[in-house]
Amino acid sequence: MKNAARGAGGFLRAFPFALEHGLWWAFVVPAILWVALTYGFFVAMEGPVDRFTEWVSLRFSIPVDPSADGWAGTWNGIKAVLNGARELLVGALLKLAIAYLLFTFNKYIVLILLSPLLAYVSERTATILTGVDHPVKDVWRGVLIALRNGTLELLIILATWMASIMVPIIAPFTFVFLFLVSAYFYGFSMFDYVFERRRMQVGASVRAVNDRMGMVLANGALFSLLMKIPFVGMCLAPPMAAIGAVLAVEKAELPQAS
């Protein structure tokens, strides 16, 4: 519980720490990335969405006889309205589905694309706290860690879903379990920046992360919760988690550090 409190405290102190020490720009970069990703993704999917919507309309449209009059003509008008409404509904649902997929996977997209930024922010935080320069040697390690953790989390999710199908009674508990798994891997990514600077290999970093499980889970849980807020979470959560991991570790090892 003490480590969890340090992890949560580090995360919550990250934003004022960043403003105090001139790291405010770290929150601007994710905002630009979010806008670019969202715009680019929807532009790229516009063609496929339109083609699929057209295919659905042609396949499931209600036949309309333009030569009909009287009650038949009125009914044809109603069918034309229904066809148009269905086309609009299908297009809207597809766009919502795309938005949901982007929202679901954006955390790992963020961890991969912002890895160099988060590594630098983590390094700057450590330098400010300790007065010692800790240059980042392996810029790509954060990308590899994010890919590794994303793959492991996906496998755990699939295994958990299969277990829930086979043993339905555990289904209510899987949500809590999967949230903790997600928090662990997100926190892992942030704390690994700290241990990479200490020249730890991935295996040694895994052991160091597990030794600080409370810190990691608290950091990752707050990161995950904040990321659920569209745009705001994207801007704030990644830098706060990276800075918060350093603050938590340094607070534990150097109690005088602020």
Coordinates of C-alpha atoms in Angstrom, one line a residue:
M1 CA 0.0 0.0 0.0
K2 CA 2.9 2.4 0.7
N3 CA 4.3 1.8 -2.8
A4 CA 0.8 2.2 -4.3
A5 CA 0.5 5.6 -2.5
R6 CA 3.9 6.6 -3.8
G7 CA 2.9 5.6 -7.3
A8 CA -0.4 7.5 -7.2
G9 CA 1.3 10.5 -5.5
G10 CA 4.0 10.6 -8.2
F11 CA 1.3 10.6 -11.0
L12 CA -0.7 13.3 -9.3
R13 CA 2.3 15.5 -8.7
A14 CA 3.5 15.2 -12.3
F15 CA 1.4 17.9 -13.8
P16 CA 2.4 20.7 -11.4
F17 CA 6.0 19.4 -11.5
A18 CA 6.0 19.7 -15.3
L19 CA 4.6 23.3 -15.3
E20 CA 7.1 24.3 -12.6
H21 CA 10.1 23.0 -14.5
G22 CA 9.2 24.2 -18.0
L23 CA 8.0 20.8 -19.3
W24 CA 4.6 22.1 -20.3
W25 CA 5.4 21.5 -24.0
A26 CA 5.3 17.8 -23.3
F27 CA 1.5 18.1 -23.1
V28 CA 1.2 19.9 -26.4
V29 CA 2.9 17.2 -28.5
P30 CA 0.3 14.5 -27.7
A31 CA -2.5 17.0 -28.5
I32 CA -1.0 17.5 -32.0
L33 CA -0.5 13.8 -32.4
W34 CA -4.2 13.1 -31.4
V35 CA -5.5 15.6 -33.9
A36 CA -3.3 14.2 -36.7
L37 CA -4.1 10.6 -35.9
T38 CA -7.9 11.2 -35.7
Y39 CA -8.0 13.3 -38.8
G40 CA -5.7 10.9 -40.8
F41 CA -7.6 7.8 -39.6
F42 CA -11.0 9.1 -40.6
V43 CA -9.8 10.4 -43.9
A44 CA -8.1 7.0 -44.7
M45 CA -11.3 5.2 -43.8
E46 CA -13.7 7.5 -45.6
G47 CA -13.5 5.6 -48.9
P48 CA -14.0 2.1 -47.4
V49 CA -16.9 3.4 -45.3
D50 CA -18.6 4.9 -48.2
R51 CA -18.2 1.8 -50.4
F52 CA -19.4 -0.5 -47.6
T53 CA -22.4 1.8 -47.0
E54 CA -23.2 1.7 -50.7
W55 CA -22.9 -2.1 -50.8
V56 CA -25.3 -2.4 -47.8
S57 CA -27.8 0.0 -49.4
L58 CA -27.8 -1.9 -52.7
R59 CA -28.1 -5.3 -51.1
F60 CA -30.8 -4.5 -48.5
S61 CA -32.7 -1.6 -50.1
I62 CA -36.5 -1.9 -50.4
P63 CA -37.5 -1.9 -54.1
V64 CA -39.3 1.3 -55.2
D65 CA -41.5 1.6 -58.3
P66 CA -41.1 5.2 -59.6
S67 CA -44.2 4.8 -61.9
A68 CA -46.6 4.0 -59.1
D69 CA -49.2 6.6 -58.1
G70 CA -51.9 7.0 -55.5
W71 CA -51.5 4.9 -52.3
A72 CA -48.8 2.9 -54.1
G73 CA -46.9 6.1 -54.8
T74 CA -47.2 7.2 -51.2
W75 CA -45.9 3.8 -50.1
N76 CA -43.0 4.1 -52.5
G77 CA -42.2 7.5 -51.0
I78 CA -42.1 5.9 -47.5
K79 CA -39.8 3.2 -48.8
A80 CA -37.5 5.7 -50.3
V81 CA -37.3 7.6 -47.0
L82 CA -36.6 4.3 -45.2
N83 CA -33.8 3.4 -47.7
G84 CA -32.2 6.8 -47.2
A85 CA -32.5 6.6 -43.4
R86 CA -30.9 3.1 -43.4
E87 CA -28.0 4.4 -45.5
L88 CA -27.4 7.3 -43.0
L89 CA -27.7 4.9 -40.1
V90 CA -25.2 2.4 -41.5
G91 CA -22.7 5.2 -42.3
A92 CA -23.1 6.6 -38.8
L93 CA -22.7 3.2 -37.1
L94 CA -19.5 2.4 -39.2
K95 CA -18.0 5.7 -38.1
L96 CA -18.8 5.1 -34.5
A97 CA -17.3 1.6 -34.8
I98 CA -14.1 3.1 -36.2
A99 CA -14.0 5.8 -33.5
Y100 CA -14.4 3.0 -30.9
L101 CA -11.5 1.0 -32.4
L102 CA -9.3 4.1 -32.4
F103 CA -10.3 4.8 -28.8
T104 CA -9.6 1.2 -27.8
F105 CA -6.1 1.0 -29.3
N106 CA -5.0 4.5 -29.0
K107 CA -3.1 3.8 -25.7
Y108 CA -0.7 1.5 -27.5
I109 CA -0.5 3.8 -30.5
V110 CA 0.4 6.6 -28.1
L111 CA 3.1 4.5 -26.2
I112 CA 4.7 3.6 -29.5
L113 CA 4.6 7.0 -31.3
L114 CA 5.4 9.0 -28.2
S115 CA 8.1 6.7 -26.9
P116 CA 11.0 9.1 -27.8
L117 CA 9.1 12.0 -26.1
L118 CA 8.3 10.0 -23.0
A119 CA 11.9 8.7 -22.7
Y120 CA 13.2 12.3 -22.9
V121 CA 10.6 13.7 -20.4
S122 CA 11.5 10.9 -18.0
E123 CA 15.2 11.6 -18.4
R124 CA 14.7 15.4 -17.9
T125 CA 12.7 14.7 -14.7
A126 CA 15.5 12.5 -13.3
T127 CA 18.0 15.2 -14.1
I128 CA 16.0 17.9 -12.4
L129 CA 15.6 15.7 -9.3
T130 CA 19.1 14.4 -9.0
G131 CA 21.2 17.0 -10.7
V132 CA 22.8 14.2 -12.7
D133 CA 22.5 13.9 -16.5
H134 CA 21.0 10.6 -17.6
P135 CA 21.1 10.5 -21.4
V136 CA 18.8 8.0 -23.1
K137 CA 20.8 5.4 -24.9
D138 CA 18.1 3.2 -26.5
V139 CA 15.4 5.4 -28.0
W140 CA 13.7 2.3 -29.6
R141 CA 13.4 0.3 -26.4
G142 CA 10.2 2.0 -25.5
V143 CA 8.7 1.0 -28.8
L144 CA 9.7 -2.6 -28.4
I145 CA 8.4 -2.7 -24.8
A146 CA 5.1 -1.3 -25.9
L147 CA 4.8 -3.9 -28.7
R148 CA 5.8 -6.6 -26.2
N149 CA 3.4 -5.5 -23.6
G150 CA 0.6 -5.0 -26.1
T151 CA 1.0 -8.6 -27.4
L152 CA 1.1 -10.1 -24.0
E153 CA -2.0 -8.2 -22.9
L154 CA -3.9 -9.3 -26.0
L155 CA -3.0 -12.9 -25.3
I156 CA -4.1 -12.6 -21.7
I157 CA -7.4 -10.9 -22.8
L158 CA -8.1 -13.7 -25.2
A159 CA -7.3 -16.4 -22.7
T160 CA -9.5 -14.7 -20.0
W161 CA -12.4 -14.4 -22.4
M162 CA -12.1 -18.1 -23.3
A163 CA -12.0 -19.0 -19.6
S164 CA -15.1 -16.8 -18.9
I165 CA -17.0 -18.6 -21.7
M166 CA -16.0 -22.0 -20.3
V167 CA -16.6 -21.0 -16.6
P168 CA -19.3 -18.2 -16.8
I169 CA -19.3 -17.8 -13.0
I170 CA -15.9 -16.0 -13.2
A171 CA -17.1 -13.4 -15.7
P172 CA -17.9 -10.6 -13.2
F173 CA -14.3 -10.9 -11.9
T174 CA -12.6 -10.8 -15.3
F175 CA -13.3 -7.0 -15.7
V176 CA -11.3 -6.2 -12.5
F177 CA -8.6 -8.7 -13.5
L178 CA -8.2 -7.3 -17.0
F179 CA -8.2 -3.7 -15.7
L180 CA -5.3 -4.7 -13.4
V181 CA -3.5 -6.4 -16.2
S182 CA -3.9 -3.3 -18.4
A183 CA -2.7 -1.1 -15.5
Y184 CA 0.4 -3.3 -15.0
F185 CA 1.5 -3.2 -18.6
Y186 CA 1.0 0.6 -18.9
G187 CA 2.8 1.2 -15.7
F188 CA 5.5 -1.2 -16.8
S189 CA 6.1 0.9 -19.9
M190 CA 6.6 4.1 -17.9
F191 CA 8.8 2.6 -15.2
D192 CA 11.0 0.9 -17.8
Y193 CA 12.2 4.3 -18.9
V194 CA 13.7 4.7 -15.4
F195 CA 15.4 1.3 -15.5
E196 CA 16.7 1.7 -19.1
R197 CA 18.7 4.7 -17.9
R198 CA 20.2 2.4 -15.3
R199 CA 21.4 0.1 -18.1
M200 CA 19.1 -2.7 -17.0
Q201 CA 18.3 -5.4 -19.6
V202 CA 14.6 -6.1 -20.1
G203 CA 14.7 -9.2 -17.8
A204 CA 16.3 -7.1 -15.0
S205 CA 13.7 -4.4 -15.7
V206 CA 10.9 -6.9 -15.3
R207 CA 12.2 -7.9 -11.9
A208 CA 12.6 -4.3 -10.8
V209 CA 9.0 -3.5 -12.0
N210 CA 7.6 -6.5 -10.1
D211 CA 9.5 -5.4 -6.9
R212 CA 7.6 -2.1 -7.2
M213 CA 4.2 -3.6 -8.1
G214 CA 2.2 -1.2 -6.0
M215 CA 3.8 1.9 -7.7
V216 CA 3.4 0.3 -11.1
L217 CA -0.2 -0.6 -10.7
A218 CA -1.1 2.8 -9.2
N219 CA 0.6 4.6 -12.1
G220 CA -0.9 2.4 -14.8
A221 CA -4.4 2.5 -13.3
L222 CA -4.4 6.3 -13.2
F223 CA -3.0 6.4 -16.7
S224 CA -5.6 4.1 -18.0
L225 CA -8.5 5.9 -16.3
L226 CA -7.3 9.3 -17.5
M227 CA -6.9 8.0 -21.0
K228 CA -10.7 7.2 -21.1
I229 CA -11.4 11.0 -21.3
P230 CA -11.2 11.8 -25.1
F231 CA -8.5 14.3 -26.1
V232 CA -7.8 15.5 -22.5
G233 CA -6.5 12.1 -21.5
M234 CA -4.4 11.8 -24.6
C235 CA -2.7 15.2 -23.8
L236 CA -2.2 14.7 -20.1
A237 CA -1.9 11.0 -19.3
P238 CA 1.3 9.9 -21.2
P239 CA 3.6 12.7 -19.9
M240 CA 2.1 12.5 -16.4
A241 CA 2.7 8.8 -16.2
A242 CA 6.3 9.1 -17.4
I243 CA 7.1 11.9 -15.0
G244 CA 5.1 10.3 -12.2
A245 CA 7.1 7.1 -12.5
V246 CA 10.4 9.0 -11.9
L247 CA 8.9 11.0 -9.0
A248 CA 7.7 7.8 -7.4
V249 CA 11.0 6.0 -7.7
E250 CA 13.1 8.9 -6.6
K251 CA 10.7 9.6 -3.7
A252 CA 11.2 6.1 -2.5
E253 CA 15.0 6.1 -2.9
L254 CA 15.7 9.7 -2.1
P255 CA 13.0 10.9 0.4
Q256 CA 14.4 14.4 0.2
A257 CA 13.6 14.7 -3.5
S258 CA 10.5 16.8 -4.2

